[in-house]
Short mmCIF file of C-alpha atoms in Angstrom, two decimals:
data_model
loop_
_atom_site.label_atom_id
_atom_site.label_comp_id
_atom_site.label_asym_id
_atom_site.label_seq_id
_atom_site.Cartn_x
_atom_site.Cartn_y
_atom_site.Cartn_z
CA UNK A 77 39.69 -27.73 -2.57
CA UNK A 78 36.68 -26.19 -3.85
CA UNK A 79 35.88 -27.01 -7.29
CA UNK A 80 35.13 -24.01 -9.39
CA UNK A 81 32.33 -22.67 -11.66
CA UNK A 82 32.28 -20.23 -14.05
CA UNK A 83 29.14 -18.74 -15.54
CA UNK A 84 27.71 -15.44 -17.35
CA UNK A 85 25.92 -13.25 -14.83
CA UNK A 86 23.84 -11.05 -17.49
CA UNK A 87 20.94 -11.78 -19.42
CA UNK A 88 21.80 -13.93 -22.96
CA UNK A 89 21.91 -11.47 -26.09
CA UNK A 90 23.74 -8.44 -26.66
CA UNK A 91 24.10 -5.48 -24.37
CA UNK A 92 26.40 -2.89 -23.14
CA UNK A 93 28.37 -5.01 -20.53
CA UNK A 94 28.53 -8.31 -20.30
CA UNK A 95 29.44 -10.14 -16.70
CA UNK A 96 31.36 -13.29 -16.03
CA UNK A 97 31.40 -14.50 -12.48
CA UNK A 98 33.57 -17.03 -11.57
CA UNK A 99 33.61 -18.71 -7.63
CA UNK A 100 36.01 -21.32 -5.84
CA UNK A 101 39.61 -22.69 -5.27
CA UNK A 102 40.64 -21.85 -8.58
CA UNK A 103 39.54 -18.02 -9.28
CA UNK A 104 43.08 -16.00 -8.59
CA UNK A 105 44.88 -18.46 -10.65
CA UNK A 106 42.77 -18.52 -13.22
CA UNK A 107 42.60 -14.88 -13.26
CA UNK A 108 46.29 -14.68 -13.19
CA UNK A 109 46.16 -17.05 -16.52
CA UNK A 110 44.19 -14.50 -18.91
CA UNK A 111 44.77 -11.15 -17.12
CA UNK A 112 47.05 -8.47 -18.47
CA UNK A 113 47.48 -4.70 -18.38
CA UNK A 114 49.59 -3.11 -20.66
CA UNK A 115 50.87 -6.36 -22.43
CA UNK A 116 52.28 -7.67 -18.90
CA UNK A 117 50.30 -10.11 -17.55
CA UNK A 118 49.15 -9.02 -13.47
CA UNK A 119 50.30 -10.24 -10.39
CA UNK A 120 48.93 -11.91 -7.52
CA UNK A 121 50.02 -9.23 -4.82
CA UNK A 122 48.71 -6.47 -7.37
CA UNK A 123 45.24 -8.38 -7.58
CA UNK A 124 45.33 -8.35 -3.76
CA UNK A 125 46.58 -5.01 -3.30
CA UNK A 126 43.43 -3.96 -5.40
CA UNK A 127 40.84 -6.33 -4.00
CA UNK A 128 37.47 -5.23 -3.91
CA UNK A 129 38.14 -2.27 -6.76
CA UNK A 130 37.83 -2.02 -10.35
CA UNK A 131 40.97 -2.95 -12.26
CA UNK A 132 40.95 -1.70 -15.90
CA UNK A 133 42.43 -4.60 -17.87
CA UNK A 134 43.07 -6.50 -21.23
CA UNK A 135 41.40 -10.41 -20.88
CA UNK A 136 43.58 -12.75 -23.05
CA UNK A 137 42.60 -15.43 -25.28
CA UNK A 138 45.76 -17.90 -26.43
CA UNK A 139 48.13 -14.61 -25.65
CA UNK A 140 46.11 -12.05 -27.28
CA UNK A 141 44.08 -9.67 -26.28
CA UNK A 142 40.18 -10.26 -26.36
CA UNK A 143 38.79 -7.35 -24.87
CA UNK A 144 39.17 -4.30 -22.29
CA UNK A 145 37.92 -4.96 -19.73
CA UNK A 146 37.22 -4.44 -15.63
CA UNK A 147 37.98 -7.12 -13.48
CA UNK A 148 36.84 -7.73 -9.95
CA UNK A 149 38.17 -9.84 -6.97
CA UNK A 150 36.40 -10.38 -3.95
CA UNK A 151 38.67 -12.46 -1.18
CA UNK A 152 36.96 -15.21 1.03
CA UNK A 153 34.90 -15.10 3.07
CA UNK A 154 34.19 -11.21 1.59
CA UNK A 155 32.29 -12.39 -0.94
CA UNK A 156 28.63 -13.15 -2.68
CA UNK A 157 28.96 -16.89 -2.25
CA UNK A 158 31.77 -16.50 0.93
CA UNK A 159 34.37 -18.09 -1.37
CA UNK A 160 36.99 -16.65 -3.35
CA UNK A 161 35.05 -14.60 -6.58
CA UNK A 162 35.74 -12.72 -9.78
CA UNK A 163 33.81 -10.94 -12.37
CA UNK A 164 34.67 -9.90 -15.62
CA UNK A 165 32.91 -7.32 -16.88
CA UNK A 166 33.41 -7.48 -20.84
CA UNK A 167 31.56 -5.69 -23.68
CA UNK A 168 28.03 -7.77 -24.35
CA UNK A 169 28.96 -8.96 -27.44
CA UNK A 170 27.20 -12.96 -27.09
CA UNK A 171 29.66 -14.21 -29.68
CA UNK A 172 32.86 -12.71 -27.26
CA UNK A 173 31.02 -13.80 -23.92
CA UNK A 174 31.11 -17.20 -25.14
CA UNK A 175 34.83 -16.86 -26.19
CA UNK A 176 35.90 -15.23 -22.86
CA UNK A 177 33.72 -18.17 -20.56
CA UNK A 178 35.35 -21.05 -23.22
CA UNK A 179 39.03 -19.49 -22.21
CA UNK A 180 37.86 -19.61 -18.36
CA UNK A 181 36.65 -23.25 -18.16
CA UNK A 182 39.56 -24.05 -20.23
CA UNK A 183 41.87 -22.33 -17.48
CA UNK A 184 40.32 -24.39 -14.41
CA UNK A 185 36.29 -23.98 -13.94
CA UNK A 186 33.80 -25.85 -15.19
CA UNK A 187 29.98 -24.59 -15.83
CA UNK A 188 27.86 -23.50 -13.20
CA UNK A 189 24.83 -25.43 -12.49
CA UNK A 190 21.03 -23.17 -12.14
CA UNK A 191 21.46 -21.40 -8.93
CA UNK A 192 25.07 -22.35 -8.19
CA UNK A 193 26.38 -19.06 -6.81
CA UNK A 194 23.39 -18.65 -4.73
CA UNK A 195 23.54 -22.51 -2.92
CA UNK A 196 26.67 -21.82 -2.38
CA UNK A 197 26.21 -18.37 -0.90
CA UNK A 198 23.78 -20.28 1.71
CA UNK A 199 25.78 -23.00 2.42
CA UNK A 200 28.62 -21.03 3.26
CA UNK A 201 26.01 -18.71 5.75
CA UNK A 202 25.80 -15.67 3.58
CA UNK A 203 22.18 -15.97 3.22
CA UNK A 204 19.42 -18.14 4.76
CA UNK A 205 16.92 -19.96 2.52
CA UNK A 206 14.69 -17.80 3.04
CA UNK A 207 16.84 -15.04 1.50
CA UNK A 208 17.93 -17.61 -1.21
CA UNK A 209 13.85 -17.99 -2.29
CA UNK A 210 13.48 -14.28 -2.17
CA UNK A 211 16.31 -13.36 -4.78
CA UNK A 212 14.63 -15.78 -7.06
CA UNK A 213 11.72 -14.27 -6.90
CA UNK A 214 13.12 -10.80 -7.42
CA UNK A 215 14.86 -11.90 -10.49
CA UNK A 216 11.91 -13.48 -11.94
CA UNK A 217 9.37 -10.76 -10.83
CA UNK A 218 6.57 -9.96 -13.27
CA UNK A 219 4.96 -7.11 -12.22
CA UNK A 220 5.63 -4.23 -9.62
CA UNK A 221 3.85 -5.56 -6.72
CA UNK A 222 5.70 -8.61 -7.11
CA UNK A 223 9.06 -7.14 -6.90
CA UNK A 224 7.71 -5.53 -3.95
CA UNK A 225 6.58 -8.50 -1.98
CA UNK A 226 10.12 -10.32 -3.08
CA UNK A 227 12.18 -6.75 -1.95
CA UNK A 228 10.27 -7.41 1.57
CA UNK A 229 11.46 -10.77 1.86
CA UNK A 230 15.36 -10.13 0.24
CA UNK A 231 15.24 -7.33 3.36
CA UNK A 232 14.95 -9.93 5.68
CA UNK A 233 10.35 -10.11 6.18
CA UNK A 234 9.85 -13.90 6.45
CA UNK A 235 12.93 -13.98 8.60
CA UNK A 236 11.66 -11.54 11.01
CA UNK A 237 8.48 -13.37 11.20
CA UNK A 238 9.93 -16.84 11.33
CA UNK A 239 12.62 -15.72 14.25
CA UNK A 240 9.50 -14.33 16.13
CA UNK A 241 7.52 -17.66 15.69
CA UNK A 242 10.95 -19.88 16.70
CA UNK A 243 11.66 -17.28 19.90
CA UNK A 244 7.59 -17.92 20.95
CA UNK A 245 8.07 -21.67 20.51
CA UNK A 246 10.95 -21.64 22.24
CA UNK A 247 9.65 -19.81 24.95
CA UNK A 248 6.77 -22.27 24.80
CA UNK A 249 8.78 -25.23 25.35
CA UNK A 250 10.77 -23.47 28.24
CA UNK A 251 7.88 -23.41 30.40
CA UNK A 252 6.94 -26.76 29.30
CA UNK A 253 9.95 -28.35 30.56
CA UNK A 254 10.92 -26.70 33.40
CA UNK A 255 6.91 -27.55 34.83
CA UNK A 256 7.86 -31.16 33.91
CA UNK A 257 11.66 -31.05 35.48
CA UNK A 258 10.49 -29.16 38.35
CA UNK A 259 7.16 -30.21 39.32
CA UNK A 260 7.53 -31.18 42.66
CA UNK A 261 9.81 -27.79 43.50
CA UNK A 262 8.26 -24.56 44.95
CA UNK A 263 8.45 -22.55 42.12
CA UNK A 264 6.04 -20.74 40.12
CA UNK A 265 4.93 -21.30 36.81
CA UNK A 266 2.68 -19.86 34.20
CA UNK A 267 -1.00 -20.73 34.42
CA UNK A 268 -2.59 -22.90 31.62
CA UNK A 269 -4.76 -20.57 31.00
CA UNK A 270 -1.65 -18.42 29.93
CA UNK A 271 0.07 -20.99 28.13
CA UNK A 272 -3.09 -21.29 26.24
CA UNK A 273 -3.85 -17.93 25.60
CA UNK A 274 0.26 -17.77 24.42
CA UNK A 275 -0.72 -20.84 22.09
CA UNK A 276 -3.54 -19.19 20.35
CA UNK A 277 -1.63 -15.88 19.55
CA UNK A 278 0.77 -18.05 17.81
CA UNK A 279 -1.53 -19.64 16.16
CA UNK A 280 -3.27 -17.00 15.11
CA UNK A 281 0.08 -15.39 13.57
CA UNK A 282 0.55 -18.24 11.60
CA UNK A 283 -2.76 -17.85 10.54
CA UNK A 284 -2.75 -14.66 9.46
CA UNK A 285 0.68 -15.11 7.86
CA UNK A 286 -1.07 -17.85 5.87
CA UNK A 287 -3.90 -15.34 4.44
CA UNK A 288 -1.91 -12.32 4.43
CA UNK A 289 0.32 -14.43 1.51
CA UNK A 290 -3.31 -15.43 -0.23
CA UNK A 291 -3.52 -12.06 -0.48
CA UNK A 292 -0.68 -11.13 -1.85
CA UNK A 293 -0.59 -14.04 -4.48
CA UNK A 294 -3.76 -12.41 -5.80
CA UNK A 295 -1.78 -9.28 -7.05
CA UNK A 296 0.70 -10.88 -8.72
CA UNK A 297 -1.48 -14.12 -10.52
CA UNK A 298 -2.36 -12.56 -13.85
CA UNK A 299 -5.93 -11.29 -14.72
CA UNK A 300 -8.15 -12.06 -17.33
CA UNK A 301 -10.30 -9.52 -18.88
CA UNK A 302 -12.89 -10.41 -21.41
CA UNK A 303 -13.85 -7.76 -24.13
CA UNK A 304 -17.19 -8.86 -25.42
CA UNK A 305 -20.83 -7.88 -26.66
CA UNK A 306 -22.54 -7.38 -30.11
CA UNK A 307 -20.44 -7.32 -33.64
CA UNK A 308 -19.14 -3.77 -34.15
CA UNK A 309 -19.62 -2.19 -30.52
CA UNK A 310 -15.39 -2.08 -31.01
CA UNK A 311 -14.02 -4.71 -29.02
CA UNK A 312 -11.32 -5.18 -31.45
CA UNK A 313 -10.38 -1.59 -31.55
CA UNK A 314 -10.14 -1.47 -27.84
CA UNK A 315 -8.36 -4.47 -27.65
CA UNK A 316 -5.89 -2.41 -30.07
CA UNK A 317 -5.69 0.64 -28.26
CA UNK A 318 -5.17 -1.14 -24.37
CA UNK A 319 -1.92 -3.02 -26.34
CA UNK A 320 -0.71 -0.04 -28.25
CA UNK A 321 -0.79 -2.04 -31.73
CA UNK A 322 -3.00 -3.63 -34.11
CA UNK A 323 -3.31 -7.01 -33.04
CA UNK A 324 -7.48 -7.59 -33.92
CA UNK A 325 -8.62 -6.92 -37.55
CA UNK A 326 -11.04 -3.93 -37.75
CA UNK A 327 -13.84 -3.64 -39.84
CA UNK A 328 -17.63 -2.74 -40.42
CA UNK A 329 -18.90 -6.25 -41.51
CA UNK A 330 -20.38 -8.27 -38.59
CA UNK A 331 -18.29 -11.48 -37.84
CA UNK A 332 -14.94 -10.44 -38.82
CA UNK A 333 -13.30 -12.03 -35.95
CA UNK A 334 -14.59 -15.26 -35.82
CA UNK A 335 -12.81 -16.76 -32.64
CA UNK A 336 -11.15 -15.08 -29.41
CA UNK A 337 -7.92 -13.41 -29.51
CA UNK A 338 -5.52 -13.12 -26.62
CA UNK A 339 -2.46 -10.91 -25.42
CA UNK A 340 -0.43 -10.19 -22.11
CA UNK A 341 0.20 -7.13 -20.94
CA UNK A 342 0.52 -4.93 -17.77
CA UNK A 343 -1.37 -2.66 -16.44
CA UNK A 344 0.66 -0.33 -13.86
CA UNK A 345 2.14 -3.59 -12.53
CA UNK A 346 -1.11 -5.99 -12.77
CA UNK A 347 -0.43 -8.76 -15.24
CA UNK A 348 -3.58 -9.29 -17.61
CA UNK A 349 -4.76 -11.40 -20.39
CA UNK A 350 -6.43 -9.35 -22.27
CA UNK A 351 -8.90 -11.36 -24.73
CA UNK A 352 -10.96 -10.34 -27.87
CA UNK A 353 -13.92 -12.44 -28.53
CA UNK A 354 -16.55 -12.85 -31.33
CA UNK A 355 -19.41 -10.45 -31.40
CA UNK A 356 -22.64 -12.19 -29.72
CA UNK A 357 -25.10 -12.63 -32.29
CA UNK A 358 -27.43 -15.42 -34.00
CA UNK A 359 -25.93 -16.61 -36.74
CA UNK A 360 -26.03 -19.75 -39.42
CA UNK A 361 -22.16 -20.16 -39.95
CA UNK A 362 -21.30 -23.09 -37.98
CA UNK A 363 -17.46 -21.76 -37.89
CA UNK A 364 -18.85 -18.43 -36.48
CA UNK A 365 -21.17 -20.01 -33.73
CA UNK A 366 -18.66 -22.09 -32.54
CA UNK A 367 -16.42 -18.90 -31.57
CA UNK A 368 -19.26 -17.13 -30.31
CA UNK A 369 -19.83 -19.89 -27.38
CA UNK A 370 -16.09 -20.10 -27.01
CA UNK A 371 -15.92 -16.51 -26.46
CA UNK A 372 -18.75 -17.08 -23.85
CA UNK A 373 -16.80 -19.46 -21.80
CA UNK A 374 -14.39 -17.55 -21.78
CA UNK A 375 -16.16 -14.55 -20.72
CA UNK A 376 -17.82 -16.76 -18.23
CA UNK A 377 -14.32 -17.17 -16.64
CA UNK A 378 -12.96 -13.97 -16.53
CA UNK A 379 -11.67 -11.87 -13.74
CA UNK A 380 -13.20 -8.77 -15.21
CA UNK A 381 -15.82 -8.57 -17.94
CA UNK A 382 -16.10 -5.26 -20.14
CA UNK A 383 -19.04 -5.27 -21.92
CA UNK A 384 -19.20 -2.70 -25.01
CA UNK A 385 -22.18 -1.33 -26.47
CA UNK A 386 -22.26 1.15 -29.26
CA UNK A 387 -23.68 4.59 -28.63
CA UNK A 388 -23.90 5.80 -32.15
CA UNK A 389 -27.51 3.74 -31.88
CA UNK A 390 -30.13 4.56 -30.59
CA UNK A 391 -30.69 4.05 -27.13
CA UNK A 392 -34.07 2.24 -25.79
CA UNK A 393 -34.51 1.34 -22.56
CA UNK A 394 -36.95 -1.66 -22.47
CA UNK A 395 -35.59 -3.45 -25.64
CA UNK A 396 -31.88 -2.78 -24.25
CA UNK A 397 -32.76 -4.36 -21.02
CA UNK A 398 -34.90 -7.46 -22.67
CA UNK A 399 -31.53 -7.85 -25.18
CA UNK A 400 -28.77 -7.58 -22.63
CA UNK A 401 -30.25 -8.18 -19.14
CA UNK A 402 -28.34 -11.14 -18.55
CA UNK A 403 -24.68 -10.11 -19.88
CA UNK A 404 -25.21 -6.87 -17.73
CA UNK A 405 -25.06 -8.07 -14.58
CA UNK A 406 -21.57 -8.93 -13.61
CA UNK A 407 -19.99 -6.60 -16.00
CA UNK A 408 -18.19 -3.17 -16.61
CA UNK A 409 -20.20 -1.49 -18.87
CA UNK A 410 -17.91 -0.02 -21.76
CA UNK A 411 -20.19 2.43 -24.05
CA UNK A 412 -18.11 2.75 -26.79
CA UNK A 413 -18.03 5.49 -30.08
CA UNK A 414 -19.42 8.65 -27.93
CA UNK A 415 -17.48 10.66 -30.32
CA UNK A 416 -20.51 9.82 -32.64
CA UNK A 417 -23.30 9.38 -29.56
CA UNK A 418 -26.88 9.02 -30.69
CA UNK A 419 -28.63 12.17 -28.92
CA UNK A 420 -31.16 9.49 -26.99
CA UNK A 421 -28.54 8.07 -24.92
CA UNK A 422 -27.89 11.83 -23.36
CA UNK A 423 -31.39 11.31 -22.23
CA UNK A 424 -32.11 11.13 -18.21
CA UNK A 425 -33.16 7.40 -18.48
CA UNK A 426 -29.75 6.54 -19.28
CA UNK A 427 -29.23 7.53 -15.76
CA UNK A 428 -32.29 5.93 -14.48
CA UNK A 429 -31.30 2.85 -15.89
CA UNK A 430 -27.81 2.84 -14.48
CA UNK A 431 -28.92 3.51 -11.13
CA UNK A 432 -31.53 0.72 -11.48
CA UNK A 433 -29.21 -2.18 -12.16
CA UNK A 434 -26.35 -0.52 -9.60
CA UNK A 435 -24.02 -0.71 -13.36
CA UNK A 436 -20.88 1.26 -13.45
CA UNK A 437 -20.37 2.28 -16.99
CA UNK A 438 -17.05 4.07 -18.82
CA UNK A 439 -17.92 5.86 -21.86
CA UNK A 440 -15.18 6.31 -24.32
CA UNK A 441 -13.82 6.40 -27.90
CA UNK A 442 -11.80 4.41 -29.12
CA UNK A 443 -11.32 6.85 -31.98
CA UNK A 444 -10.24 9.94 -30.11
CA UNK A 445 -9.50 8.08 -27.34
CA UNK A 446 -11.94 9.85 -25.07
CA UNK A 447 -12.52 8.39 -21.62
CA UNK A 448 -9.32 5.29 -22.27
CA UNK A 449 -7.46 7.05 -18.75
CA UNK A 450 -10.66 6.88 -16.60
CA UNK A 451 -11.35 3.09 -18.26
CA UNK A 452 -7.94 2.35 -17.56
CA UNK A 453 -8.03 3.31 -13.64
CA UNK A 454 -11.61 2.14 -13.50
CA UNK A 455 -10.27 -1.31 -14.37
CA UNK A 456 -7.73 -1.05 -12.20
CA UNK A 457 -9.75 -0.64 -9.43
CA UNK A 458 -11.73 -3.70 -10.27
CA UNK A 459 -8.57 -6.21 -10.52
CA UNK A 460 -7.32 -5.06 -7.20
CA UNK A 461 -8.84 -3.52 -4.21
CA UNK A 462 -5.57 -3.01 -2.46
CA UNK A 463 -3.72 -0.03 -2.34
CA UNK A 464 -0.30 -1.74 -1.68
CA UNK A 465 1.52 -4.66 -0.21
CA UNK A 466 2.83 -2.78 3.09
CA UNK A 467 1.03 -4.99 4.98
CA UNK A 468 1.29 -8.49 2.85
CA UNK A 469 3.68 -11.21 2.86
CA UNK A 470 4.05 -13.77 0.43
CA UNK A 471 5.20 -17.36 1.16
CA UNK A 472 6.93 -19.58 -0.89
CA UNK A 473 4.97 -22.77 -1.09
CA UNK A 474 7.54 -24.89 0.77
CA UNK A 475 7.67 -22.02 3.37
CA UNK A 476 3.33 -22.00 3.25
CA UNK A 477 3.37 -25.66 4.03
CA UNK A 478 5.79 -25.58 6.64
CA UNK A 479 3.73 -22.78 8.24
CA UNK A 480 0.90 -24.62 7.53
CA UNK A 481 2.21 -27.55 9.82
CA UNK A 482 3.09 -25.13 12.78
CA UNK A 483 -0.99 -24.10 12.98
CA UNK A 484 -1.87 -27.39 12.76
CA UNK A 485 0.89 -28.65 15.79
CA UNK A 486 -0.83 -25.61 17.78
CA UNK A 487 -4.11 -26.47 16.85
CA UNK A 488 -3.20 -29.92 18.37
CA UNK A 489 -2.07 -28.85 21.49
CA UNK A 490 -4.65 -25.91 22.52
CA UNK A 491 -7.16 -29.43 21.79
CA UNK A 492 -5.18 -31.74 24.29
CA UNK A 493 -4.62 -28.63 26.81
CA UNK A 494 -8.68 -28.41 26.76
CA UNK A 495 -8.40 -32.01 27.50
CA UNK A 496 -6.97 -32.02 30.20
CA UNK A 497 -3.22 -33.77 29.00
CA UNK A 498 0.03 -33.17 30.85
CA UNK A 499 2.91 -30.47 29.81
CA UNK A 500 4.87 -34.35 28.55
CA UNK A 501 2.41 -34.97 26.00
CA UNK A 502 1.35 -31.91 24.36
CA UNK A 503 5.20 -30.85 24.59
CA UNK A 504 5.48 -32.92 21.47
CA UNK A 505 3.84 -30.83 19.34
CA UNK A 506 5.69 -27.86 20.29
CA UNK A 507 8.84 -30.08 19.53
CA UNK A 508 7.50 -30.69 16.20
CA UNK A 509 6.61 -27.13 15.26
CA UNK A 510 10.10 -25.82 15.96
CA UNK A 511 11.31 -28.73 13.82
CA UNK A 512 9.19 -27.05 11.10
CA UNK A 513 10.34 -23.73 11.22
CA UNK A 514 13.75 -24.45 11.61
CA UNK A 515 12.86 -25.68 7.88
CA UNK A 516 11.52 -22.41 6.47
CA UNK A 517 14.83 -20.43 7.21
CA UNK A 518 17.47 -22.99 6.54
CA UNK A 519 18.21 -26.00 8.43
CA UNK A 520 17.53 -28.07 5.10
CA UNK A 521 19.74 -30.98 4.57
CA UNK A 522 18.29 -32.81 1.82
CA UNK A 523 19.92 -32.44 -1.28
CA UNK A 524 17.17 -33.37 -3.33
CA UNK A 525 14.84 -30.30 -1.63
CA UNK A 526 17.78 -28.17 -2.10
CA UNK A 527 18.16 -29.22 -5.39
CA UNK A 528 15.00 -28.43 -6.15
CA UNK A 529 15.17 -24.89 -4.57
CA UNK A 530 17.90 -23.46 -6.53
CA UNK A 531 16.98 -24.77 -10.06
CA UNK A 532 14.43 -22.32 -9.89
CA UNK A 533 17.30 -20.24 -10.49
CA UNK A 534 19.00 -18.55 -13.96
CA UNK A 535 22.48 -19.74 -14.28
CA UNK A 536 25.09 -17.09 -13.57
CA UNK A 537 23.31 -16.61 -9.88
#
């Protein structure tokens, strides 16, 4: 008999609906035990009758009604984990959910561990590992291109991949054996040369594999972008405006914030860490300088810099250059209050001196909001150079290291091929890659890697 677990399905606080999902031995008799429609309780052959449709029911607590609500049975092996499920869809009241899942263990089931449903759905052979990682991932997705890279792999991407490496290897170790079983027949076997030249294609698909998920790790590892310059070129009032609240304090006297100020937010699917820092100037408060070279270290760090300068002064080229030459370079240039631009800085050696130091600068207001769109995509632009993830991957790091090992087994052989050693030895390495990839899909035995694998996961999936 499977034992089984109960758990809620939605997220924790209230909501419309509310799910329950219960899996194992146990869920039809349990069911049975706080089911009713009408004031009689249901039947097993009218559960069955109605399996796999909404039935529209009254959930019972000590022989009174809880809640409406709709129930849902899916038979083995017809099901999410491939044993016998329910859910009870209730209203998303917390304080009832707990009642409900309290009457359920009490009936039979006892609490689902993190990632319960889910281990089970791969141990029964409804999903492979892979899959497994990849609904994780979807469920904890931060951004858009993250949920992209995970729908890729929930559709079956690292699969594909891994079945082509396994059906190469294979292939591989085919040839391999049959040169070593049937040397001293008249048949006909690939050149060396060929194997090789098979070797290194493999190789160089794990390879690119490898990089292609580098890649794609760099769009969903959040940014950080530094506002930073001079006391009162606005930092703080951009920082406002790109996080839609007031979060620095705003004022005219030089030094008001004093240290760096950070928030999370996304832009159009790019996680950032946006940070305020103290206005670079000289100063004699010892409280004050010591944010000032915190807020350079951690412009120093950044992803993206935006430097702001105020345009309501006047504009000079020579002292700007001798003041700034240094935090220029590296930086997006954010002129700031253009709503209130000095008339030198419409002059042509503006231009000159943008075109000298190859600077891209956004001009905007933070007041009117003037020029916040093209900042916005102009940023953008500078976190990520990629279009989309159509043509990226991204690994797990168990399935990365496993990968990994495959290069390095090919690597091996190509080098003893070159060396002139015999189908028998360099067969080994083949033997050992295959080993490895049967790992990134799903022949995992260890329950302590397993273990580890579906923690990852919220309880209820």
């Amino acid at each position: 008999m499977i034992d089984t677990i109960a758990a809620l399905s939605t997220a924790q606080g209230p909501g419309a609906i509310g799910i329950l999902r219960v899996s194992g031995s146990l869920v039809l008799p349990i069911s049975l035990a706080v089911l009713e429609k009408n004031g009689t309780p249901l039947t097993e052959s009218f559960i069955q009758n109605q399996k796999r449709s909404a039935i529209f029911c009254d959930f019972v607590e000590k022989g009174k009604p809880l809640d409406q609500i709709v129930f849902l049975y899916f038979p083995a092996p017809n099901s999410y984990t491939g044993e016998d499920l329910a859910e009870f869809h209730l209203h998303g009241n917390p304080i009832l959910l707990k009642r409900a899942l309290h009457v359920l263990l009490e009936k039979g089931a006892r609490p689902a561990d993190k990632g319960e449903f889910t281990k089970r759905a791969y141990l029964n052979g409804k999903i492979n590992l892979s899959g497994a990682e990849a609904i994780s991932r979807l469920i904890e997705a931060r951004s858009k291109y993250e949920l992209e890279l995970a729908q890729k792999n929930v559709f079956g991407e690292i699969t594909k991949l891994s079945s082509k490496i396994r059906s190469d290897l294979i292939s591989l170790k085919a040839e391999c054996e049959a040169e070593i079983d049937f040397s001293t027949e008249d048949l006909t076997f690939e050149s060396l040369e060929e194997r090789k030249n098979r070797m290194v294609a493999l190789k160089n698909l794990c390879s690119k594999l490898i990089k292609d998920s580098e890649r794609a790790e760099s769009f969903i590892l959040q940014s950080t972008v530094v506002l930073y310059g001079e006391p009162n070129t606005g930092k703080s009032s951009l920082m406002n405006v790109l996080i839609g609240k007031d979060r620095s304090i705003i004022s005219d006297v030089p030094g008001t914030t004093r240290d760096y100020i950070a928030e999370e937010l996304s832009l159009d699917g790019i996680p950032i860490r946006l940070v305020d820092t103290a206005g670079i100037r000289d100063t004699n408060d010892t409280i004050e300088r010591m944010g000032i070279e915190r807020s350079k270290r951690e412009a120093d760090s950044a992803n993206v810099k935006l430097f702001l300068i105020d345009t309501s002064l006047p504009f000079e080229k020579k002292t700007f250059i001798e003041k700034h030459k240094d935090r220029l370079l590296g930086s997006l240039i954010v002129a700031n209050k253009i709503d209130t631009k000095h008339p030198s800085w419409q002059m042509e050696s503006v231009q000159d001196f943008k075109e000298e130091f190859q600077l891209t600068i956004s001009e905007i207001s933070c007041k009117t909001k003037q020029g916040i769109p093209e900042l916005l995509e102009l940023l953008k632009s500078k976190l990520t150079s990629k279009d989309d993830t159509e043509d990226l991957v991204l690994l797990e790091d168990r399935q990365r290291y496993h990968i990994q090992k495959i290069e390095s087994c090919l690597s091996e052989a190509i080098q003893l091929m070159e060396n002139g050693a015999p189908a028998e030895i360099y067969i080994q390495e083949i033997n050992v890659a295959l080993q490895e990839i049967g790992q990134v899909n799903g022949t995992v035995e260890n329950e302590e890697i397993l273990g580890r694998i579906f923690s990852k996961f919220c309880v209820g999936k």
